[in-house]
PDB file of C-alpha atoms in Angstrom:
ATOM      1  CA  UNK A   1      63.644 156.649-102.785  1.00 36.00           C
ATOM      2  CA  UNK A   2      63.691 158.658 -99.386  1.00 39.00           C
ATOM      3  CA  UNK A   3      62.337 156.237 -96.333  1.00 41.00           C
ATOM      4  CA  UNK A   4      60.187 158.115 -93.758  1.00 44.00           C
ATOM      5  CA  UNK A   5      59.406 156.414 -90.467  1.00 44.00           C
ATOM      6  CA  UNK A   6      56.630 154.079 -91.120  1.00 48.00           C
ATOM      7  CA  UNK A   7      53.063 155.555 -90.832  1.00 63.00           C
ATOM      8  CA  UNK A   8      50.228 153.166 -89.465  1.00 72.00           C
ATOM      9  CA  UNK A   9      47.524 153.209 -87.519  1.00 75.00           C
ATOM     10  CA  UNK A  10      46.891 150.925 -84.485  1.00 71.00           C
ATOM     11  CA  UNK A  11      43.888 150.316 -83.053  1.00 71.00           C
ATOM     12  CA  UNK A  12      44.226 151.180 -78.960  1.00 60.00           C
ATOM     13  CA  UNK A  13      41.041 149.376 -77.654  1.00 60.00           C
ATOM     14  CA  UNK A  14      41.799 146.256 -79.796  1.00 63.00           C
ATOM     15  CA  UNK A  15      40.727 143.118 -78.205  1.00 61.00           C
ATOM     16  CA  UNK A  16      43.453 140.394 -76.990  1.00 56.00           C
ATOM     17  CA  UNK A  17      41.574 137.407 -77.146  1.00 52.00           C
ATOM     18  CA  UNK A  18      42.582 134.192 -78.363  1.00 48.00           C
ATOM     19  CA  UNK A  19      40.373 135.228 -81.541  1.00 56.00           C
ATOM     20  CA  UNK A  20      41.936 138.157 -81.856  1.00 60.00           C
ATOM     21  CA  UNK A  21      45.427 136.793 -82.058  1.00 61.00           C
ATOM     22  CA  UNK A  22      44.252 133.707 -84.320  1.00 69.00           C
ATOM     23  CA  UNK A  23      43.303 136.630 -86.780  1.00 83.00           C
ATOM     24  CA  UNK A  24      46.507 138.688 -87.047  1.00 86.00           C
ATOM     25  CA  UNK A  25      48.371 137.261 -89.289  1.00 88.00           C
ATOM     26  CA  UNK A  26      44.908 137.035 -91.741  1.00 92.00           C
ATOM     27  CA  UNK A  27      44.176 140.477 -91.166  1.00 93.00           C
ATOM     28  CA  UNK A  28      47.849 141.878 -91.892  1.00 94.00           C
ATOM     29  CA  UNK A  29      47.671 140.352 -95.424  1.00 94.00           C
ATOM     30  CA  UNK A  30      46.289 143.638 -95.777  1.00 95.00           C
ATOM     31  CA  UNK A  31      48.919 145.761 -94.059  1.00 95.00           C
ATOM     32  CA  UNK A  32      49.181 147.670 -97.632  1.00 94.00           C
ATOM     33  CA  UNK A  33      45.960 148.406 -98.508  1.00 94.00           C
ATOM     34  CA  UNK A  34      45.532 149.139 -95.169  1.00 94.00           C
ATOM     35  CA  UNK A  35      48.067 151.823 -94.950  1.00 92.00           C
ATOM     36  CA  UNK A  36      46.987 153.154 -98.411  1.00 90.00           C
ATOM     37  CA  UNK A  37      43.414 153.283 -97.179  1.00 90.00           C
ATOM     38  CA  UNK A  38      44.190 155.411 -93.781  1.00 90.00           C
ATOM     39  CA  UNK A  39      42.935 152.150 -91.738  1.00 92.00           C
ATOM     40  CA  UNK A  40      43.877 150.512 -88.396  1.00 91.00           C
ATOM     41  CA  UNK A  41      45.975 147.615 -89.779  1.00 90.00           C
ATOM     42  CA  UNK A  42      45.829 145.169 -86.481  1.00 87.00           C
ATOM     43  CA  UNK A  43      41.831 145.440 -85.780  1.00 88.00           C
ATOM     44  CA  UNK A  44      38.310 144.491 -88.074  1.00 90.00           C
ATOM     45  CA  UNK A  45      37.631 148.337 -86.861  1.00 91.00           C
ATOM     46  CA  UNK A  46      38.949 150.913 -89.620  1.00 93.00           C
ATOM     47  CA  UNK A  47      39.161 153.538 -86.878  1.00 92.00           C
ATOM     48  CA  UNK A  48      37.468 155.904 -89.567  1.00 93.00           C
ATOM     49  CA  UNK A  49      34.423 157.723 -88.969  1.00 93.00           C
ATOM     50  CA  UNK A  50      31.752 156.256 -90.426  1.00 92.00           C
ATOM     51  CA  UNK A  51      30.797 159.963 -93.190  1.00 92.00           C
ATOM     52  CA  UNK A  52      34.557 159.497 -94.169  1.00 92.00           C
ATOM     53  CA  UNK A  53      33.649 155.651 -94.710  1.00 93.00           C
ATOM     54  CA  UNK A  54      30.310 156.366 -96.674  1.00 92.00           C
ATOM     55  CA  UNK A  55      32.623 158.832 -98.919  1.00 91.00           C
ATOM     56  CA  UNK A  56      34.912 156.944 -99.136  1.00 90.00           C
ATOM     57  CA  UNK A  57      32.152 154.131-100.824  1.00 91.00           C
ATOM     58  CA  UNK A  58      30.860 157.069-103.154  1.00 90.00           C
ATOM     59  CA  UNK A  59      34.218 158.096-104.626  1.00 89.00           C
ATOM     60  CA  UNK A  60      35.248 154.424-105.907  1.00 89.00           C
ATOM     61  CA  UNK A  61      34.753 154.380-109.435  1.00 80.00           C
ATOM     62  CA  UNK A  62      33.950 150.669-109.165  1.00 79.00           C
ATOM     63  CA  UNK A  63      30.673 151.361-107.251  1.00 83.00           C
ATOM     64  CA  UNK A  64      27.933 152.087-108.954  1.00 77.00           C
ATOM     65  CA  UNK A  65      25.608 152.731-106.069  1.00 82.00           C
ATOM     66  CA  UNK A  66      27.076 151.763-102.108  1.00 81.00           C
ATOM     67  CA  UNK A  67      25.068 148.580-102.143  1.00 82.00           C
ATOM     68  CA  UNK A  68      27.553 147.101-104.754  1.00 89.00           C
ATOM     69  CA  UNK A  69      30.249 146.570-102.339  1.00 91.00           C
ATOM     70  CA  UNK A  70      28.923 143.065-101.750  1.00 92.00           C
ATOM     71  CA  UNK A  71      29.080 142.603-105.262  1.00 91.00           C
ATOM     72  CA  UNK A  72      33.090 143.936-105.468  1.00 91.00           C
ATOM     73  CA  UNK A  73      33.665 141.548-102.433  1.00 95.00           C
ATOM     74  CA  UNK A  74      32.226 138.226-104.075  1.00 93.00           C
ATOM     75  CA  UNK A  75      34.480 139.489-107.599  1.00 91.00           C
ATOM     76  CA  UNK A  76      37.487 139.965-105.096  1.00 94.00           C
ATOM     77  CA  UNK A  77      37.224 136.942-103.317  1.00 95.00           C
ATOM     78  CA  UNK A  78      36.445 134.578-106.567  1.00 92.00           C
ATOM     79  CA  UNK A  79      38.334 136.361-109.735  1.00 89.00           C
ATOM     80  CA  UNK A  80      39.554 139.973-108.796  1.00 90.00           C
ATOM     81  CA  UNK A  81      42.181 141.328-111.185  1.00 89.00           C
ATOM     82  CA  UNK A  82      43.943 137.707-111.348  1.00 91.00           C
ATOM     83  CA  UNK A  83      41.783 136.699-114.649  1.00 85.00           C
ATOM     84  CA  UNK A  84      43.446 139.558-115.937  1.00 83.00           C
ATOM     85  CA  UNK A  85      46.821 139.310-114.810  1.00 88.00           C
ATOM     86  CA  UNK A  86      47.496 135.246-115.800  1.00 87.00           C
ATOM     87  CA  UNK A  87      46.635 135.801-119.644  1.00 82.00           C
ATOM     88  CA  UNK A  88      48.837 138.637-120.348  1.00 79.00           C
ATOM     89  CA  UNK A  89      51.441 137.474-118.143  1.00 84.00           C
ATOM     90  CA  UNK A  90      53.023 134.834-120.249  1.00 82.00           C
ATOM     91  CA  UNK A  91      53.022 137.391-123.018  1.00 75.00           C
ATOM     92  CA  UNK A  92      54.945 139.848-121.291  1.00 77.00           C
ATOM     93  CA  UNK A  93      57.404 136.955-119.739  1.00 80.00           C
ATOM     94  CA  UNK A  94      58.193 136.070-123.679  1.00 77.00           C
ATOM     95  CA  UNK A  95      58.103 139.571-125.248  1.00 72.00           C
ATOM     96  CA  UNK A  96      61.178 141.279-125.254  1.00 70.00           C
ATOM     97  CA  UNK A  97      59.588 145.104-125.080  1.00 73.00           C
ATOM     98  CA  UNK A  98      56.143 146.732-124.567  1.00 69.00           C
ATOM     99  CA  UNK A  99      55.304 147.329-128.298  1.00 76.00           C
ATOM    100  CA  UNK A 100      55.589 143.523-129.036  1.00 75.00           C
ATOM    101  CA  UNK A 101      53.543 142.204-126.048  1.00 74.00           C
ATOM    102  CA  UNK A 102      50.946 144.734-127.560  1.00 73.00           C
ATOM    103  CA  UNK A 103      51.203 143.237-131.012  1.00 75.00           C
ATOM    104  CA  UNK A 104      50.749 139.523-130.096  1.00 72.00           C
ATOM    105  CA  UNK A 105      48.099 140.707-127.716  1.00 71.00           C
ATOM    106  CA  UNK A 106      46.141 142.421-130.510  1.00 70.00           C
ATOM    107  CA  UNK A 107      46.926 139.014-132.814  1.00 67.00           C
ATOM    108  CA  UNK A 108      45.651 136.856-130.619  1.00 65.00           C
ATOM    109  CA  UNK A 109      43.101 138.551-129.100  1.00 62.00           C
ATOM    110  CA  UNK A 110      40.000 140.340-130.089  1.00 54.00           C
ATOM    111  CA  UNK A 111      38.587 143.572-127.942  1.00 54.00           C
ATOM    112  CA  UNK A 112      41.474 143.230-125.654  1.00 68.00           C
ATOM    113  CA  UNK A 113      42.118 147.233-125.084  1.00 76.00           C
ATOM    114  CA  UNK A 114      41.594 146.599-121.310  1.00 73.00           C
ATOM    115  CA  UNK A 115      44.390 143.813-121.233  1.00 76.00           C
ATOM    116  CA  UNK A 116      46.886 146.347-123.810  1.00 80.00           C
ATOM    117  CA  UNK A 117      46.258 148.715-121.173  1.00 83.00           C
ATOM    118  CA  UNK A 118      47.474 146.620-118.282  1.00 85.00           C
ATOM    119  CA  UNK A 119      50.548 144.809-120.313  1.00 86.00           C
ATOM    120  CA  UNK A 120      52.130 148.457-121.045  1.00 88.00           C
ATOM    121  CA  UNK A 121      51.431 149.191-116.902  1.00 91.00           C
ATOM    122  CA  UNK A 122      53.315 146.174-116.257  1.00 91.00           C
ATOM    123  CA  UNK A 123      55.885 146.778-118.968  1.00 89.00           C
ATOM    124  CA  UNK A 124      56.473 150.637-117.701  1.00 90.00           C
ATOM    125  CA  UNK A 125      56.710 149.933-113.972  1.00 92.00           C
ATOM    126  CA  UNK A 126      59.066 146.709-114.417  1.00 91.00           C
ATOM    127  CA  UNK A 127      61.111 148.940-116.770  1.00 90.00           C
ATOM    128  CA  UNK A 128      60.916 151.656-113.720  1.00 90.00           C
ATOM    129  CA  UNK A 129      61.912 149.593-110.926  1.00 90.00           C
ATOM    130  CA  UNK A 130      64.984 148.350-112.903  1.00 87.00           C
ATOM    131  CA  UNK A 131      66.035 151.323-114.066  1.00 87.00           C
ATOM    132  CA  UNK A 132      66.191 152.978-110.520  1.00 82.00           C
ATOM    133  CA  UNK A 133      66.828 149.409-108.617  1.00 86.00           C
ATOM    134  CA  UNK A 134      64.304 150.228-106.268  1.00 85.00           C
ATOM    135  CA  UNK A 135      62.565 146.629-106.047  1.00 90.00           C
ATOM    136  CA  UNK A 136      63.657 143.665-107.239  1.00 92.00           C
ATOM    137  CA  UNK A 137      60.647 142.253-108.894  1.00 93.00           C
ATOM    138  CA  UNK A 138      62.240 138.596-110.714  1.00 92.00           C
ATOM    139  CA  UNK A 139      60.258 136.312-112.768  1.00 91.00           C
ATOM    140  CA  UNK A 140      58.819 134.101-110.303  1.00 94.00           C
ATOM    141  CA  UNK A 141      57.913 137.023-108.705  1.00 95.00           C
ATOM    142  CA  UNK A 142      56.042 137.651-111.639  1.00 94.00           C
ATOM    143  CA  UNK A 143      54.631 133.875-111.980  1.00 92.00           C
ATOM    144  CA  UNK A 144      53.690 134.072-108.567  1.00 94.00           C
ATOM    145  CA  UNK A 145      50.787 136.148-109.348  1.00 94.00           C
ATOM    146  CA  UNK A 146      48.774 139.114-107.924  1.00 95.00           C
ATOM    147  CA  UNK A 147      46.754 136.678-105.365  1.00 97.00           C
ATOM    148  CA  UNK A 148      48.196 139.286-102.590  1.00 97.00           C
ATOM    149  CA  UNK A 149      46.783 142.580-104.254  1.00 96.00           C
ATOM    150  CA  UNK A 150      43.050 141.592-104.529  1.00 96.00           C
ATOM    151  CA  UNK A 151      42.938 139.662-100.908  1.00 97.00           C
ATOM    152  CA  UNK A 152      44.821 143.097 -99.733  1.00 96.00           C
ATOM    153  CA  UNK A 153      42.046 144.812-101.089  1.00 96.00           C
ATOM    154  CA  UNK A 154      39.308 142.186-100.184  1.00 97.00           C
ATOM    155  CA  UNK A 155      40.656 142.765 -96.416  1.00 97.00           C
ATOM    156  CA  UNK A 156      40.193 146.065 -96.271  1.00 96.00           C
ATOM    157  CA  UNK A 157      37.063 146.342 -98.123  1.00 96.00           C
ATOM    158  CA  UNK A 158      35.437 144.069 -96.017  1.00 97.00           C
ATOM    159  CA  UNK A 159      36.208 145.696 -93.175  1.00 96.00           C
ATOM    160  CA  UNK A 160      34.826 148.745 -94.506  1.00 96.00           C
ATOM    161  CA  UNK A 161      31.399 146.748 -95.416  1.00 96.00           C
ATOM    162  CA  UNK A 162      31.092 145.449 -92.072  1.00 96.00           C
ATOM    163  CA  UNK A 163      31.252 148.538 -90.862  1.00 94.00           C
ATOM    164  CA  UNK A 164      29.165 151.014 -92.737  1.00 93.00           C
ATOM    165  CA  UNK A 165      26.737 147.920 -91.916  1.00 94.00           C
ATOM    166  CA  UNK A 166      26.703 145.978 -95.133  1.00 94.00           C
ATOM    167  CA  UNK A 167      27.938 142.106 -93.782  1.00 95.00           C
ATOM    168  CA  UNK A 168      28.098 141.380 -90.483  1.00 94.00           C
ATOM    169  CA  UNK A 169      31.610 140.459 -88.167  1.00 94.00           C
ATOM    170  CA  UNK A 170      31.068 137.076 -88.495  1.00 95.00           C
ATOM    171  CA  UNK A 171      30.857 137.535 -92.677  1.00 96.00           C
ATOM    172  CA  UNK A 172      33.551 140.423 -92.496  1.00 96.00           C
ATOM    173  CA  UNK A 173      35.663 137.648 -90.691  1.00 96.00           C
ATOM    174  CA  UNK A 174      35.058 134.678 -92.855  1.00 96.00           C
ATOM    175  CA  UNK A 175      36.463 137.137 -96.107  1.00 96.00           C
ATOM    176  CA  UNK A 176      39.360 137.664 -93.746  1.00 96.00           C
ATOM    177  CA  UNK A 177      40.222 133.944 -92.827  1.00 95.00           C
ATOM    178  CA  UNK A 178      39.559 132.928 -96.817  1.00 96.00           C
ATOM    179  CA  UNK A 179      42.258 135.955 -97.694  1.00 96.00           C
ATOM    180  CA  UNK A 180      44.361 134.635 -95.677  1.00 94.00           C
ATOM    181  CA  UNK A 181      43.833 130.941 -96.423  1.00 94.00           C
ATOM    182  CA  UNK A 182      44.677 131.843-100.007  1.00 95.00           C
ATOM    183  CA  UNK A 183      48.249 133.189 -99.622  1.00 96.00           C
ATOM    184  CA  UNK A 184      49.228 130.755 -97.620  1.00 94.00           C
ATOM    185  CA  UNK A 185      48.768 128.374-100.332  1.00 94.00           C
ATOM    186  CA  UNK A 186      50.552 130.559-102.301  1.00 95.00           C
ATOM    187  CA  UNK A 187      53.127 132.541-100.749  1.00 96.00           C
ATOM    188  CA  UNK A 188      56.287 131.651 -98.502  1.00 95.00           C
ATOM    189  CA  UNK A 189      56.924 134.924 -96.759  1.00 96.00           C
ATOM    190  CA  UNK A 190      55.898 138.856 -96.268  1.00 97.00           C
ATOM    191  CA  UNK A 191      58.017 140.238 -98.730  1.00 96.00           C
ATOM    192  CA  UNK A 192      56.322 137.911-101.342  1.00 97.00           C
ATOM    193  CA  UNK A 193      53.133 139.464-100.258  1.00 97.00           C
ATOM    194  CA  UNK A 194      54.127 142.751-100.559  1.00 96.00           C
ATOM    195  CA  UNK A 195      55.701 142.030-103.975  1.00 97.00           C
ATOM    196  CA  UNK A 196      52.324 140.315-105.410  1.00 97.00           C
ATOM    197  CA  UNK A 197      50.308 143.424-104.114  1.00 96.00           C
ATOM    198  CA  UNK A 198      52.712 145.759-105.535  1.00 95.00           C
ATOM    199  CA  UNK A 199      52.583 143.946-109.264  1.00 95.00           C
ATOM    200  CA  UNK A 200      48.667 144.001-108.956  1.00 94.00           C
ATOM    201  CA  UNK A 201      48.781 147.788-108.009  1.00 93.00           C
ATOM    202  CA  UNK A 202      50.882 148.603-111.020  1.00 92.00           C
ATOM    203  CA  UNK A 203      49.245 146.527-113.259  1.00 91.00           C
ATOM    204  CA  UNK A 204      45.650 149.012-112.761  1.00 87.00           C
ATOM    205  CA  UNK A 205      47.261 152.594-112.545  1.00 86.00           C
ATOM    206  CA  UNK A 206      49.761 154.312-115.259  1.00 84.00           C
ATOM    207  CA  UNK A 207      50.366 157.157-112.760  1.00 86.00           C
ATOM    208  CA  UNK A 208      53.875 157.241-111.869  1.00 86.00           C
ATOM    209  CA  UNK A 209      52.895 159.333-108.115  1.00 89.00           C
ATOM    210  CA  UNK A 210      50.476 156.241-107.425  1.00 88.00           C
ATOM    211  CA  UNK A 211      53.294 153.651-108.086  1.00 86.00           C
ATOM    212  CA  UNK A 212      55.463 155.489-106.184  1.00 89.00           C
ATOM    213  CA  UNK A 213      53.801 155.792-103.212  1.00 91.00           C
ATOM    214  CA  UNK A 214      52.777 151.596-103.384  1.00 90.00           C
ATOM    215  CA  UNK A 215      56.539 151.512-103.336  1.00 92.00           C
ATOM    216  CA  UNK A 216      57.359 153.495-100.700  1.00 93.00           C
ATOM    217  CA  UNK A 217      54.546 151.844 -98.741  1.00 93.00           C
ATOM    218  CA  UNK A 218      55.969 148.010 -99.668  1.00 94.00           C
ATOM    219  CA  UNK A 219      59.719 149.187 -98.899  1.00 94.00           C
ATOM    220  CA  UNK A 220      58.576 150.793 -95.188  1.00 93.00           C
ATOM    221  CA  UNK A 221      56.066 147.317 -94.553  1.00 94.00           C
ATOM    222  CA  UNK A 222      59.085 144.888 -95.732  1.00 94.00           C
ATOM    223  CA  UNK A 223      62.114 146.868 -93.772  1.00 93.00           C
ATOM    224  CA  UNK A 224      61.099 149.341 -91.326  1.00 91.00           C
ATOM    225  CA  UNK A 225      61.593 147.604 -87.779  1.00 90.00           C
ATOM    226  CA  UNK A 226      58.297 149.473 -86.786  1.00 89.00           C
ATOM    227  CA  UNK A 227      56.060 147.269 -89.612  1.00 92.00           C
ATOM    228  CA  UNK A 228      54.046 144.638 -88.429  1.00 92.00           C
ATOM    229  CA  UNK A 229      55.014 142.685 -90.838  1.00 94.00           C
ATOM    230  CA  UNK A 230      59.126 142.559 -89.485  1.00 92.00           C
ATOM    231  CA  UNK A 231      57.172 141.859 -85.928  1.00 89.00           C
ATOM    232  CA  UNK A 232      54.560 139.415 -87.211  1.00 89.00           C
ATOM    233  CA  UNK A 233      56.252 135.896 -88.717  1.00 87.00           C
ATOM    234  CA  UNK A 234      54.211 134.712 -91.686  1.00 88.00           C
ATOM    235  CA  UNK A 235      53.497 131.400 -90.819  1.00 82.00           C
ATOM    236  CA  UNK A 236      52.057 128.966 -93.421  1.00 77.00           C
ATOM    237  CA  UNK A 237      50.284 126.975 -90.800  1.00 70.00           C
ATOM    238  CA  UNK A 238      47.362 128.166 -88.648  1.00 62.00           C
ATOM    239  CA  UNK A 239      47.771 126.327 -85.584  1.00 54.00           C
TER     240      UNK A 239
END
């Protein structure tokens, strides 16, 4: 897959406070969904104008009204799309294709379309990413979990609550510092990060253009000298 220099947005007024700093390394837990989302990926600003912002808020499928946002960050930050992901996940570890993690789904679960859905996702992107040894997703990739793709996305959404005026900094912050929190409970590096936010964005989409632009975004924020993330050490402690 062709590599383009990487394309992200820096906010030029950003503060350099202490603050500032401290929050980095929380905030670029989001570099991807930042970068898929058109944001500034180093700032709690988007650097989007505030009628893209409020379109942005109608066109989600997952809102209802605007208003609901608050109720997408509290799902985010509490269960997001890992309920999901760790009870079909030791079904498609032990099944040796897609139709047979579909079968013992269905067997041992009732009204479980959503989670057949997801499985064959799964199934067709590992198969993908194999078959053109583009990523090298392993199982413990896999076991790790997709903590990284719903506090990407509860980053960036946050930001876009606080501003379009939903939460305030200091609430848009404390989502932040939680996200962050999280993964490093959980992660050891970046380019575990970027591999549990890539299995969480294949797991919702079966559109092959949409998983290969995630993977042309997670190969250019793990190895393009230019990412934040090869300029930022992921450090597991805060102080």
């Amino acid at each position: 897959m062709e590599q383009n220099s990487i394309s992200v947005r820096f906010n030029p007024n950003k503060r350099n406070d202490i603050l500032a700093v401290n929050n980095t390394q929380n905030l670029l837990i989001g570099l991807i969904s930042s970068m898929k989302t058109g944001l500034f990926v180093d700032s709690l600003e988007t650097g989007i104008e505030h009628e893209r912002l409020h379109r942005l808020l109608a066109e989600t499928p997952q809102l209802k009204q605007e208003a609901a946002i608050i109720e997408m960050l509290s799902l985010l930050r509490n269960e997001g799309e890992r309920t999901s992901y760790s009870i079909l996940i030791p079904y498609l570890l032990t099944a040796n294709n897609g139709d047979e993690t579909e079968r013992i789904l269905r067997e041992r679960f009732f009204g479980i379309e959503l989670f057949i859905h997801r499985a064959k996702n799964l199934y067709h992107f590992l198969e993908y990413v194999n078959k053109k040894n583009i990523v090298s997703i392993e199982k413990e990739d896999l076991k790790r979990g997709i903590l990284a793709w719903d506090m990407g996305e509860l980053i960036s959404w946050a930001r876009i609550a606080c501003e379009t005026g939903y939460i305030d900094e200091k609430t848009a912050w404390e989502y932040i510092k939680y996200a962050g929190e999280q993964c490093r409970q959980t992660f050891r590096n970046w380019n575990e990060i970027g591999k549990s936010y890539l299995i969480g964005q294949a797991m919702i989409t079966d559109k092959k253009e949409e998983a290969d632009r995630a993977i042309r975004y997670f190969l250019l924020a793990t190895q393009d000298e230019n990412s934040p993330w090869r300029k930022n050490h992921f450090s597991l402690s805060t102080t």
